[in-house]
Coordinates of C-alpha atoms in Angstrom, one line a residue:
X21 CA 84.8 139.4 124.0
X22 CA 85.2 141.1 127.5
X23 CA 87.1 139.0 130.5
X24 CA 84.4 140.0 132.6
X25 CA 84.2 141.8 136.0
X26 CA 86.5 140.6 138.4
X27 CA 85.2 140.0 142.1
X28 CA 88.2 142.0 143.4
X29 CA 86.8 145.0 141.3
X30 CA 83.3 143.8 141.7
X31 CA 83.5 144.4 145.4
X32 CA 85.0 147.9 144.7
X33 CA 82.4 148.9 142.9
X34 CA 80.1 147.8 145.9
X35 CA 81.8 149.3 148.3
X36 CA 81.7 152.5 146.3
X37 CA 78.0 152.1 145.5
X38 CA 76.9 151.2 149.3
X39 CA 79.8 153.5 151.4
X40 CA 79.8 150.0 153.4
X41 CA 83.3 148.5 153.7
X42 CA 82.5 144.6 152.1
X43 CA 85.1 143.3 155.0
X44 CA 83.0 144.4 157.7
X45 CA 79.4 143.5 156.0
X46 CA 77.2 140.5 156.8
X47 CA 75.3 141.0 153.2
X48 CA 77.0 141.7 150.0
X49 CA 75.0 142.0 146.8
X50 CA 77.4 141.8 143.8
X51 CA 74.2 141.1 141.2
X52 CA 74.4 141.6 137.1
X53 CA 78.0 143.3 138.0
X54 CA 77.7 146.3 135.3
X55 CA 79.8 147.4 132.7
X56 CA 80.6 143.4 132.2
X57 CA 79.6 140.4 134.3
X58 CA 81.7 138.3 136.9
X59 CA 82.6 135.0 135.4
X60 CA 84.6 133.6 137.9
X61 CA 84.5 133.4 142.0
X62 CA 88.3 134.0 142.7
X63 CA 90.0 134.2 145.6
X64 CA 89.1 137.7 146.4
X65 CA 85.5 136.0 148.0
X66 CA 88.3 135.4 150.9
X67 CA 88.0 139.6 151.9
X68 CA 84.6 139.1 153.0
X69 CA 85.0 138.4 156.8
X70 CA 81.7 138.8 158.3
X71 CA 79.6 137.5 155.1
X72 CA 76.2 136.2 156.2
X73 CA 74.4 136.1 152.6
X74 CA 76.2 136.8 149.3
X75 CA 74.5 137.1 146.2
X76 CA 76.6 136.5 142.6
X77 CA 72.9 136.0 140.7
X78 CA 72.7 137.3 137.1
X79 CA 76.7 136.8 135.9
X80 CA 78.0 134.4 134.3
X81 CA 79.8 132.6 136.9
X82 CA 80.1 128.6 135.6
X83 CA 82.1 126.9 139.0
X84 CA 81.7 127.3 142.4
X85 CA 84.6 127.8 143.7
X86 CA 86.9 129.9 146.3
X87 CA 84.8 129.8 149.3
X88 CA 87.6 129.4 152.0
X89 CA 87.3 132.1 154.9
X90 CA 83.8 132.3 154.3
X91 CA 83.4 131.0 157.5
X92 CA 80.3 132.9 158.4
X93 CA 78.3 132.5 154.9
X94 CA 74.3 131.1 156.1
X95 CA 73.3 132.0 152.5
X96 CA 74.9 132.1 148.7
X97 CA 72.6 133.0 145.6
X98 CA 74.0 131.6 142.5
X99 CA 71.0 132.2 140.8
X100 CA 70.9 132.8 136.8
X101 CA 74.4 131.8 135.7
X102 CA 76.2 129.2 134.2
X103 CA 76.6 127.1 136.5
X104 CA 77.0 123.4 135.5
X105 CA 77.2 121.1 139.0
X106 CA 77.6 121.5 142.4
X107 CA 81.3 121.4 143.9
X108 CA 83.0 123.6 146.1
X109 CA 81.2 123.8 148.9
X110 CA 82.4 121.6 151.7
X111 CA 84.2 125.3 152.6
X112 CA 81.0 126.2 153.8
X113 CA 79.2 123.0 154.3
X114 CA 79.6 123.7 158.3
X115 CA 77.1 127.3 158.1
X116 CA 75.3 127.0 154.5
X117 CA 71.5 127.1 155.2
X118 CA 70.2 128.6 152.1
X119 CA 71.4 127.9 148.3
X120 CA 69.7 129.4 145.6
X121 CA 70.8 128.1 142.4
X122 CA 67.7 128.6 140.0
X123 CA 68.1 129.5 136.8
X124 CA 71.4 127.1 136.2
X125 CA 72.6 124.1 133.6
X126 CA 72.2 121.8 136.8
X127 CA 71.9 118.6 136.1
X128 CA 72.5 116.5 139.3
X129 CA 72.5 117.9 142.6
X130 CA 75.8 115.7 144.1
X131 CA 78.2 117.8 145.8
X132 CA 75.3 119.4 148.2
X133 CA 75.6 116.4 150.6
X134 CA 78.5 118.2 152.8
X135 CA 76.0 120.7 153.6
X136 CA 74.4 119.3 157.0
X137 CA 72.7 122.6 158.3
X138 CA 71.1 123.2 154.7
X139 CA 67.5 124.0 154.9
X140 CA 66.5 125.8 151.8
X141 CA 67.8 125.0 147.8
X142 CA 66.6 127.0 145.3
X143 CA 67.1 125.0 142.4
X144 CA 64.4 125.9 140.1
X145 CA 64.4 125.9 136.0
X146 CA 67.5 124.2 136.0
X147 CA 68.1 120.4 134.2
X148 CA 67.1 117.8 136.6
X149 CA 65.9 114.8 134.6
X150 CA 65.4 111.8 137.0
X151 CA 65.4 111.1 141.0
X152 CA 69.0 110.3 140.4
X153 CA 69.7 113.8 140.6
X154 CA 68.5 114.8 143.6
X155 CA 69.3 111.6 146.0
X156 CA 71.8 113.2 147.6
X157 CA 69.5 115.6 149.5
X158 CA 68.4 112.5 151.1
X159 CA 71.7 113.3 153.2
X160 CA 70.6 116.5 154.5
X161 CA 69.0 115.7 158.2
X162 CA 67.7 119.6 158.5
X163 CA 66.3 120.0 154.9
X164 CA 62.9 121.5 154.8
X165 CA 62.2 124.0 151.7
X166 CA 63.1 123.1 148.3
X167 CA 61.8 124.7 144.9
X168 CA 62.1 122.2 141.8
X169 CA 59.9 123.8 139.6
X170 CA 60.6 124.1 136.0
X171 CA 63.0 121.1 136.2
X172 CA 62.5 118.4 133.7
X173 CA 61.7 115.7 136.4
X174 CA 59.3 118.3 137.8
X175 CA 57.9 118.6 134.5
X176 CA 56.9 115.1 133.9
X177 CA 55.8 114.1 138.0
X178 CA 53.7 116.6 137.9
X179 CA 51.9 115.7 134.7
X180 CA 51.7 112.4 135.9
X181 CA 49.5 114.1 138.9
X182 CA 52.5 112.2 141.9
X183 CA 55.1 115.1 142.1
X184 CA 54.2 115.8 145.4
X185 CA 53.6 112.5 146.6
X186 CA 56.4 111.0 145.4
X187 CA 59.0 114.2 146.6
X188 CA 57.2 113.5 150.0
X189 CA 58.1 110.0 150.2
X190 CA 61.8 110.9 149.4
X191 CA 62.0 113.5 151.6
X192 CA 60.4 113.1 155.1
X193 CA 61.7 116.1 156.7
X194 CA 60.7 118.7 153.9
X195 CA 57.5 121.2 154.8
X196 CA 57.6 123.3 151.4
X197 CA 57.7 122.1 147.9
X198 CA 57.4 124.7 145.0
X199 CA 56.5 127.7 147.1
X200 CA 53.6 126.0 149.1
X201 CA 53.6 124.2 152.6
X202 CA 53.3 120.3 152.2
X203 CA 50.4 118.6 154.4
X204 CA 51.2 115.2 154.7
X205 CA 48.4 112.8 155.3
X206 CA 50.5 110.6 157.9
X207 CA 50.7 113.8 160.1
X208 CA 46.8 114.7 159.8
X209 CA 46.7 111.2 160.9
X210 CA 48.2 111.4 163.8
X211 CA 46.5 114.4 164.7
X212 CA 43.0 113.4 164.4
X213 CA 44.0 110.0 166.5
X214 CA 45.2 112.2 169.5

């Protein structure tokens, strides 16, 4: 079985492909890293200066890890890996605003909570089972997108016809579930009243 891509030689490959130098870029795309996937983030990530939004989607990366001098990352797409719970991320938790982690073995979200300026998650098709899992979003005061779908506590909410009611309750600040824009009826309330 190969060792898989490493991101040292993953970012070669990029730089070869784009004639960009990945040190000077603000969006690096290292996606389904041909002739054998990335499995690990090591501490190569640290060569990226000027990162803005850096996409590792389609490998089989299984920890987050080796974030450090990212200190310009706004977005990170982990989507479709291995990937088994949150961690590593309080290196970016000052800048994250978008993480897209669909397509994981996610079971609770904990670990996201360092993320203050997080907006957007992306955690779609992944294992959630009950609210317990995604509490800790609760701690994010500029959280407004989130896409659940496919999640086994999705599932069930939503065949129980209170997915959106109930995620509304949870999360006050949060204007898009799923893909589509929430209307909450405390806010036509207020409108028609004025």
């Amino acid at each position: 079985m190969s060792k898989g891509t490493s991101i040292k030689d993953a970012i070669k490959m990029w730089e070869e492909k784009t004639g960009q130098q990945a040190a000077e870029a603000t969006v690096v795309k290292l996606i389904s890293v041909q002739p054998a996937f990335i499995m690990k983030m090591d501490a190569s990530l640290a060569s990226l200066l000027k990162v803005e939004q850096l996409a590792l989607s389609t490998n089989q990366i299984e920890k987050i890890s080796n974030l450090n001098g990212l200190g310009s990352l706004k977005i990170l797409s982990l989507g479709r890996n291995s990937i088994k719970k949150i961690e590593g991320l309080d290196a970016v938790a000052d800048t994250l605003e978008e993480l897209w982690i669909s397509y994981n073995q996610i079971e609770r979200l904990n670990g996201i909570e360092c993320c203050k300026k997080l907006k957007v998650l992306y955690a779609s098709n992944n294992k959630i089972k009950a609210w317990e899992g995604v509490t800790s979003l609760q701690a994010l005061p500029q959280f407004e997108d989130l896409l659940l779908v496919g999640n086994p506590l999705e599932e069930k909410c939503s065949a129980d016809g209170n997915w959106i009611t109930e995620i509304s309750k949870k999360f006050p600040t949060l204007r898009k579930l799923d893909g589509k824009p929430i209307i909450r009826e405390d806010v036509l309330e207020e409108k028609e009243t004025e």
